[in-house]
Short mmCIF file of C-alpha atoms and ligand atoms in Angstrom, two decimals:
data_model
loop_
_atom_site.label_atom_id
_atom_site.label_comp_id
_atom_site.label_asym_id
_atom_site.label_seq_id
_atom_site.Cartn_x
_atom_site.Cartn_y
_atom_site.Cartn_z
CA MET A 14 -21.49 -17.28 26.46
CA SER A 15 -19.42 -14.94 24.34
CA ILE A 16 -21.26 -12.89 21.75
CA LEU A 17 -18.38 -13.33 19.30
CA GLU A 18 -15.74 -16.02 19.19
CA LEU A 19 -12.91 -16.38 16.70
CA SER A 20 -10.99 -19.62 16.66
CA GLY A 21 -8.11 -20.49 14.38
CA VAL A 22 -8.87 -17.61 12.02
CA ASN A 23 -6.50 -17.17 9.10
CA ALA A 24 -6.91 -14.52 6.42
CA TYR A 25 -5.28 -13.92 3.07
CA TYR A 26 -5.03 -11.27 0.37
CA GLY A 27 -4.14 -13.34 -2.67
CA ASN A 28 -0.97 -15.23 -1.76
CA SER A 29 -0.30 -13.00 1.19
CA HIS A 30 -1.16 -14.67 4.51
CA VAL A 31 -1.91 -11.93 7.07
CA LEU A 32 -3.81 -13.47 10.01
CA PHE A 33 -2.44 -16.55 11.72
CA ASP A 34 -4.72 -18.70 13.89
CA LEU A 35 -6.28 -15.73 15.58
CA GLU A 36 -8.33 -16.36 18.73
CA MET A 37 -10.74 -13.92 20.35
CA ALA A 38 -13.72 -14.14 22.68
CA ILE A 39 -15.85 -11.08 23.24
CA GLU A 40 -18.47 -10.86 25.95
CA GLU A 41 -21.79 -9.13 25.43
CA ASN A 42 -21.81 -5.38 26.19
CA ASP A 43 -18.05 -5.24 26.64
CA VAL A 44 -15.90 -2.64 24.94
CA VAL A 45 -12.94 -4.45 23.49
CA THR A 46 -9.95 -2.83 21.89
CA LEU A 47 -7.75 -4.47 19.33
CA LEU A 48 -4.32 -2.92 19.49
CA GLY A 49 -1.25 -3.31 17.35
CA ARG A 50 1.15 -1.47 15.13
CA ASN A 51 0.54 -0.37 11.56
CA GLY A 52 0.06 -3.44 9.43
CA ALA A 53 -0.44 -5.78 12.42
CA GLY A 54 -3.71 -7.02 10.95
CA LYS A 55 -6.31 -5.05 12.93
CA THR A 56 -8.40 -3.94 9.97
CA THR A 57 -8.12 -7.39 8.46
CA THR A 58 -9.49 -8.89 11.67
CA LEU A 59 -12.58 -6.68 11.41
CA ARG A 60 -12.88 -7.57 7.74
CA ALA A 61 -12.64 -11.26 8.60
CA ILE A 62 -15.56 -10.82 11.00
CA THR A 63 -17.69 -8.95 8.45
CA GLY A 64 -16.77 -11.37 5.66
CA THR A 65 -15.12 -8.73 3.50
CA VAL A 66 -11.59 -10.13 3.45
CA PRO A 67 -10.92 -12.01 0.18
CA ARG A 68 -10.21 -15.36 1.85
CA ARG A 69 -10.40 -16.60 5.38
CA GLU A 70 -10.30 -19.91 7.20
CA GLY A 71 -11.25 -20.92 10.72
CA HIS A 72 -14.38 -20.42 12.76
CA ILE A 73 -16.25 -17.29 13.69
CA GLU A 74 -19.22 -17.80 15.97
CA TYR A 75 -21.73 -15.09 16.68
CA ARG A 76 -24.22 -15.79 19.45
CA GLY A 77 -23.36 -19.45 19.12
CA GLU A 78 -23.96 -19.56 15.36
CA ASP A 79 -21.10 -20.29 12.95
CA ILE A 80 -21.12 -17.27 10.63
CA SER A 81 -17.93 -18.20 8.77
CA ASP A 82 -19.82 -19.25 5.66
CA LEU A 83 -22.47 -16.53 5.64
CA SER A 84 -22.52 -13.80 2.99
CA VAL A 85 -21.53 -10.25 3.85
CA GLU A 86 -25.25 -9.35 3.88
CA GLY A 87 -26.08 -12.32 6.09
CA ILE A 88 -23.48 -11.23 8.64
CA SER A 89 -24.72 -7.66 8.55
CA GLN A 90 -28.30 -8.83 9.03
CA ARG A 91 -27.25 -10.65 12.19
CA GLY A 92 -26.54 -7.19 13.68
CA ILE A 93 -22.82 -6.72 13.07
CA LYS A 94 -21.98 -3.26 11.70
CA LEU A 95 -18.60 -1.91 10.73
CA VAL A 96 -17.60 1.75 10.75
CA PRO A 97 -14.63 1.58 8.40
CA GLU A 98 -11.50 3.68 8.60
CA GLY A 99 -11.80 6.91 6.65
CA ARG A 100 -15.42 7.85 7.40
CA ARG A 101 -17.55 6.66 4.55
CA ILE A 102 -20.41 9.10 4.38
CA PHE A 103 -22.30 10.52 1.43
CA PRO A 104 -20.63 13.89 0.79
CA THR A 105 -23.46 15.56 -1.11
CA LEU A 106 -26.23 14.45 1.25
CA THR A 107 -27.09 16.33 4.42
CA VAL A 108 -26.47 14.96 7.89
CA THR A 109 -30.14 14.02 8.25
CA GLU A 110 -30.22 12.37 4.81
CA ASN A 111 -27.09 10.37 5.59
CA ILE A 112 -28.71 9.00 8.75
CA GLN A 113 -32.08 8.45 7.01
CA LEU A 114 -30.48 6.38 4.30
CA ALA A 115 -28.84 4.09 6.83
CA HIS A 116 -32.13 3.96 8.75
CA GLU A 117 -34.02 2.79 5.65
CA LEU A 118 -31.59 -0.06 5.13
CA ALA A 119 -32.15 -1.60 8.56
CA ALA A 120 -34.90 -4.07 9.41
CA GLU A 121 -35.33 -2.82 12.98
CA PRO A 122 -33.61 0.54 13.18
CA ARG A 123 -33.36 2.88 16.12
CA GLU A 124 -35.14 6.23 16.02
CA ILE A 125 -33.37 8.89 13.97
CA GLU A 126 -34.05 11.44 16.72
CA GLU A 127 -32.16 9.24 19.19
CA MET A 128 -29.04 9.81 17.10
CA PHE A 129 -29.40 13.56 17.56
CA ASP A 130 -29.69 13.02 21.32
CA ILE A 131 -26.49 11.00 21.37
CA PHE A 132 -24.65 13.29 18.95
CA PRO A 133 -25.66 16.86 19.85
CA VAL A 134 -23.00 18.12 17.44
CA LEU A 135 -24.95 16.56 14.57
CA ASP A 136 -28.22 18.01 15.84
CA GLU A 137 -26.84 21.46 15.12
CA LEU A 138 -25.71 20.44 11.65
CA ARG A 139 -28.77 18.58 10.40
CA LYS A 140 -28.95 20.42 7.09
CA ASN A 141 -25.22 20.59 6.39
CA ARG A 142 -23.81 18.41 3.65
CA GLY A 143 -21.37 15.65 4.56
CA GLN A 144 -18.59 17.25 2.57
CA ASN A 145 -18.82 20.42 4.65
CA LEU A 146 -18.34 18.68 8.00
CA SER A 147 -15.05 18.61 9.87
CA GLY A 148 -13.19 15.30 10.24
CA GLY A 149 -14.55 14.81 13.74
CA GLU A 150 -18.11 15.59 12.69
CA GLN A 151 -17.81 13.16 9.79
CA GLN A 152 -16.57 10.49 12.19
CA MET A 153 -19.58 11.09 14.46
CA LEU A 154 -21.86 10.87 11.44
CA SER A 155 -20.25 7.56 10.42
CA VAL A 156 -20.87 6.16 13.89
CA ALA A 157 -24.44 7.52 13.90
CA ARG A 158 -25.11 5.85 10.55
CA ALA A 159 -24.00 2.51 11.96
CA LEU A 160 -25.76 2.98 15.28
CA VAL A 161 -29.15 3.92 13.80
CA GLN A 162 -29.18 0.45 12.24
CA ASN A 163 -29.41 -0.90 15.78
CA PRO A 164 -26.36 -3.16 15.78
CA ASP A 165 -25.67 -5.69 18.50
CA LEU A 166 -22.00 -5.57 17.70
CA LEU A 167 -20.40 -2.36 16.51
CA LEU A 168 -16.97 -2.60 14.91
CA LEU A 169 -15.03 0.66 14.82
CA ASP A 170 -11.87 0.85 12.76
CA GLU A 171 -9.51 3.45 14.19
CA PRO A 172 -12.20 5.94 15.17
CA THR A 173 -9.70 8.60 16.26
CA GLU A 174 -7.50 8.49 13.20
CA GLY A 175 -6.59 11.97 11.98
CA LEU A 176 -8.64 13.78 14.61
CA ALA A 177 -7.37 16.69 16.67
CA PRO A 178 -7.00 15.93 20.40
CA VAL A 179 -9.97 18.09 21.41
CA ILE A 180 -12.18 16.22 18.95
CA VAL A 181 -10.86 12.89 20.20
CA GLU A 182 -12.10 13.93 23.63
CA ASP A 183 -15.58 14.71 22.23
CA LEU A 184 -15.65 11.37 20.48
CA ARG A 185 -14.63 9.58 23.67
CA GLU A 186 -17.56 11.13 25.50
CA VAL A 187 -20.01 10.26 22.77
CA LEU A 188 -18.79 6.69 22.48
CA GLY A 189 -19.00 6.39 26.26
CA ASP A 190 -22.69 7.21 25.84
CA VAL A 191 -23.08 4.78 22.94
CA VAL A 192 -21.69 1.85 24.88
CA GLU A 193 -24.31 2.34 27.60
CA ARG A 194 -26.98 1.49 25.04
CA ASP A 195 -26.76 -2.27 24.87
CA VAL A 196 -24.12 -2.42 22.20
CA THR A 197 -20.99 -4.52 22.23
CA VAL A 198 -18.05 -2.65 20.74
CA LEU A 199 -14.90 -3.98 19.16
CA MET A 200 -12.59 -1.20 18.01
CA THR A 201 -9.12 -1.02 16.60
CA GLU A 202 -6.93 1.80 17.81
CA GLN A 203 -3.42 3.11 17.65
CA ASN A 204 -4.21 5.84 20.13
CA VAL A 205 -3.42 3.87 23.26
CA ASP A 206 -4.68 6.51 25.68
CA PHE A 207 -8.07 6.57 23.98
CA ALA A 208 -8.26 2.79 23.92
CA LEU A 209 -7.31 2.45 27.57
CA ASP A 210 -9.81 5.09 28.55
CA LEU A 211 -12.80 3.64 26.75
CA GLY A 212 -12.07 -0.06 26.59
CA GLU A 213 -12.51 -2.78 29.19
CA GLN A 214 -10.74 -5.67 27.51
CA ALA A 215 -7.85 -5.51 25.10
CA TYR A 216 -6.15 -7.74 22.60
CA ILE A 217 -2.75 -7.04 21.15
CA ILE A 218 -1.87 -8.57 17.83
CA ASP A 219 1.43 -8.44 16.00
CA LYS A 220 2.17 -9.69 12.51
CA GLY A 221 -1.29 -11.22 12.38
CA SER A 222 -0.95 -13.27 15.58
CA ASN A 223 -2.25 -12.89 19.12
CA VAL A 224 0.40 -11.69 21.53
CA TRP A 225 -1.59 -10.63 24.60
CA GLU A 226 -5.12 -10.40 25.93
CA GLY A 227 -6.47 -9.15 29.20
CA SER A 228 -8.16 -6.30 30.96
CA VAL A 229 -7.34 -2.71 30.18
CA ASP A 230 -6.50 -2.25 33.86
CA ASP A 231 -3.80 -4.89 33.60
CA LEU A 232 -2.51 -3.40 30.38
CA GLN A 233 -2.03 0.01 31.99
CA ASP A 234 0.78 -1.49 34.08
CA ARG A 235 2.46 -3.30 31.22
CA GLU A 236 4.80 -0.72 29.81
CA ASP A 237 6.87 -3.53 28.36
CA LEU A 238 3.97 -4.51 26.11
CA LEU A 239 3.10 -0.95 25.24
CA ASP A 240 6.72 -0.34 24.28
CA GLU A 241 7.15 -3.53 22.35
CA TYR A 242 3.93 -3.72 20.40
CA LEU A 243 2.40 -0.26 20.30
CA SER A 244 3.54 3.19 19.42
CA VAL A 245 2.98 5.01 22.69
CA GLY A 246 3.01 8.76 22.92
CA GLY A 247 2.28 9.36 19.25
CA ALA A 248 0.87 12.69 18.17
CA GLU A 249 -2.71 11.55 18.61
CA ALA A 250 -2.14 10.16 22.06
CA GLU A 251 -1.08 13.47 23.57
P1 ATP B 308 -3.12 0.02 10.00
O1 ATP B 308 -3.10 0.45 11.41
O2 ATP B 308 -1.95 0.54 9.22
O3 ATP B 308 -4.43 0.19 9.32
P2 ATP B 308 -3.71 -2.79 10.44
O4 ATP B 308 -3.21 -3.37 11.71
O5 ATP B 308 -5.13 -2.44 10.36
O6 ATP B 308 -2.80 -1.56 10.05
P3 ATP B 308 -4.16 -4.35 8.09
O7 ATP B 308 -4.71 -3.22 7.30
O8 ATP B 308 -5.09 -5.39 8.57
O9 ATP B 308 -3.31 -3.82 9.32
O10 ATP B 308 -3.01 -5.03 7.21
C1 ATP B 308 -2.39 -6.26 7.57
C2 ATP B 308 -1.45 -6.68 6.45
O11 ATP B 308 -2.20 -6.97 5.28
C3 ATP B 308 -0.45 -5.60 6.07
O12 ATP B 308 0.77 -6.22 5.78
C4 ATP B 308 -1.05 -5.00 4.82
O13 ATP B 308 -0.03 -4.53 3.96
C5 ATP B 308 -1.77 -6.18 4.20
N1 ATP B 308 -2.96 -5.76 3.43
C6 ATP B 308 -3.99 -5.01 3.90
N2 ATP B 308 -4.92 -4.83 2.94
C7 ATP B 308 -4.47 -5.45 1.84
C8 ATP B 308 -4.98 -5.64 0.52
N3 ATP B 308 -6.16 -5.12 0.15
N4 ATP B 308 -4.22 -6.34 -0.35
C9 ATP B 308 -3.05 -6.88 0.03
N5 ATP B 308 -2.51 -6.76 1.25
C10 ATP B 308 -3.20 -6.05 2.16
#
């Protein structure tokens, strides 16, 4: 059984209809990448799952339970955590305090020390304030804050956005470690190389609709799709 299933999902911002009958099925412990151009509806898909889009229709099942009508808190309590685009951390709190705060909010959190094992970079920066971290370090801290809450399903919105290539490589290694820890990951990406490297399954959406789904291995050979629906060879991908 899939851990997460979307069927006939539509989403709207006011009068603007942005997702059209979206279908997805995500298997437990898979790493799934949602690809598509700017404005394709990737972030909105994650927001539909977490219940934070203003209006949505259709069915979203999580472990066989229809979560479409649950509150944002109810969905979060089921174990679905989103790391939004733009690294939302507390700038004046230290690294440790940022993780502690997330830890306190969770019913069954992971150990804080485990986060420092996974993210050695953060271990060296425990007392530094969020605002003094580099973009890559802030991204790691965002992921650590989500992970310490012990999610079953981790949603990552463009984790590599704005990061220098060498930092993207660090993040890839760390996320590789994360996904070995019984977590299912659904991430949006525009960095195709990163997505193909880390992901197992991929979905491509365009203008809010499904256009392709399959294994990352199959996608590697589909230059037609990469050309048509994704910006390949962008600055971040090199
Ligand atoms: P990007 O890679 O640029 O973040 P995306 O694939 O994540 O793009 P979304 O952010 O989901 O795309 O946007 C899908 C569509 O919805 C776009 O046309 C966008 O302009 C529109 N949209 C997104 N957020 C809002 C909002 N808060 N109000 C109105 N329209 C929005």
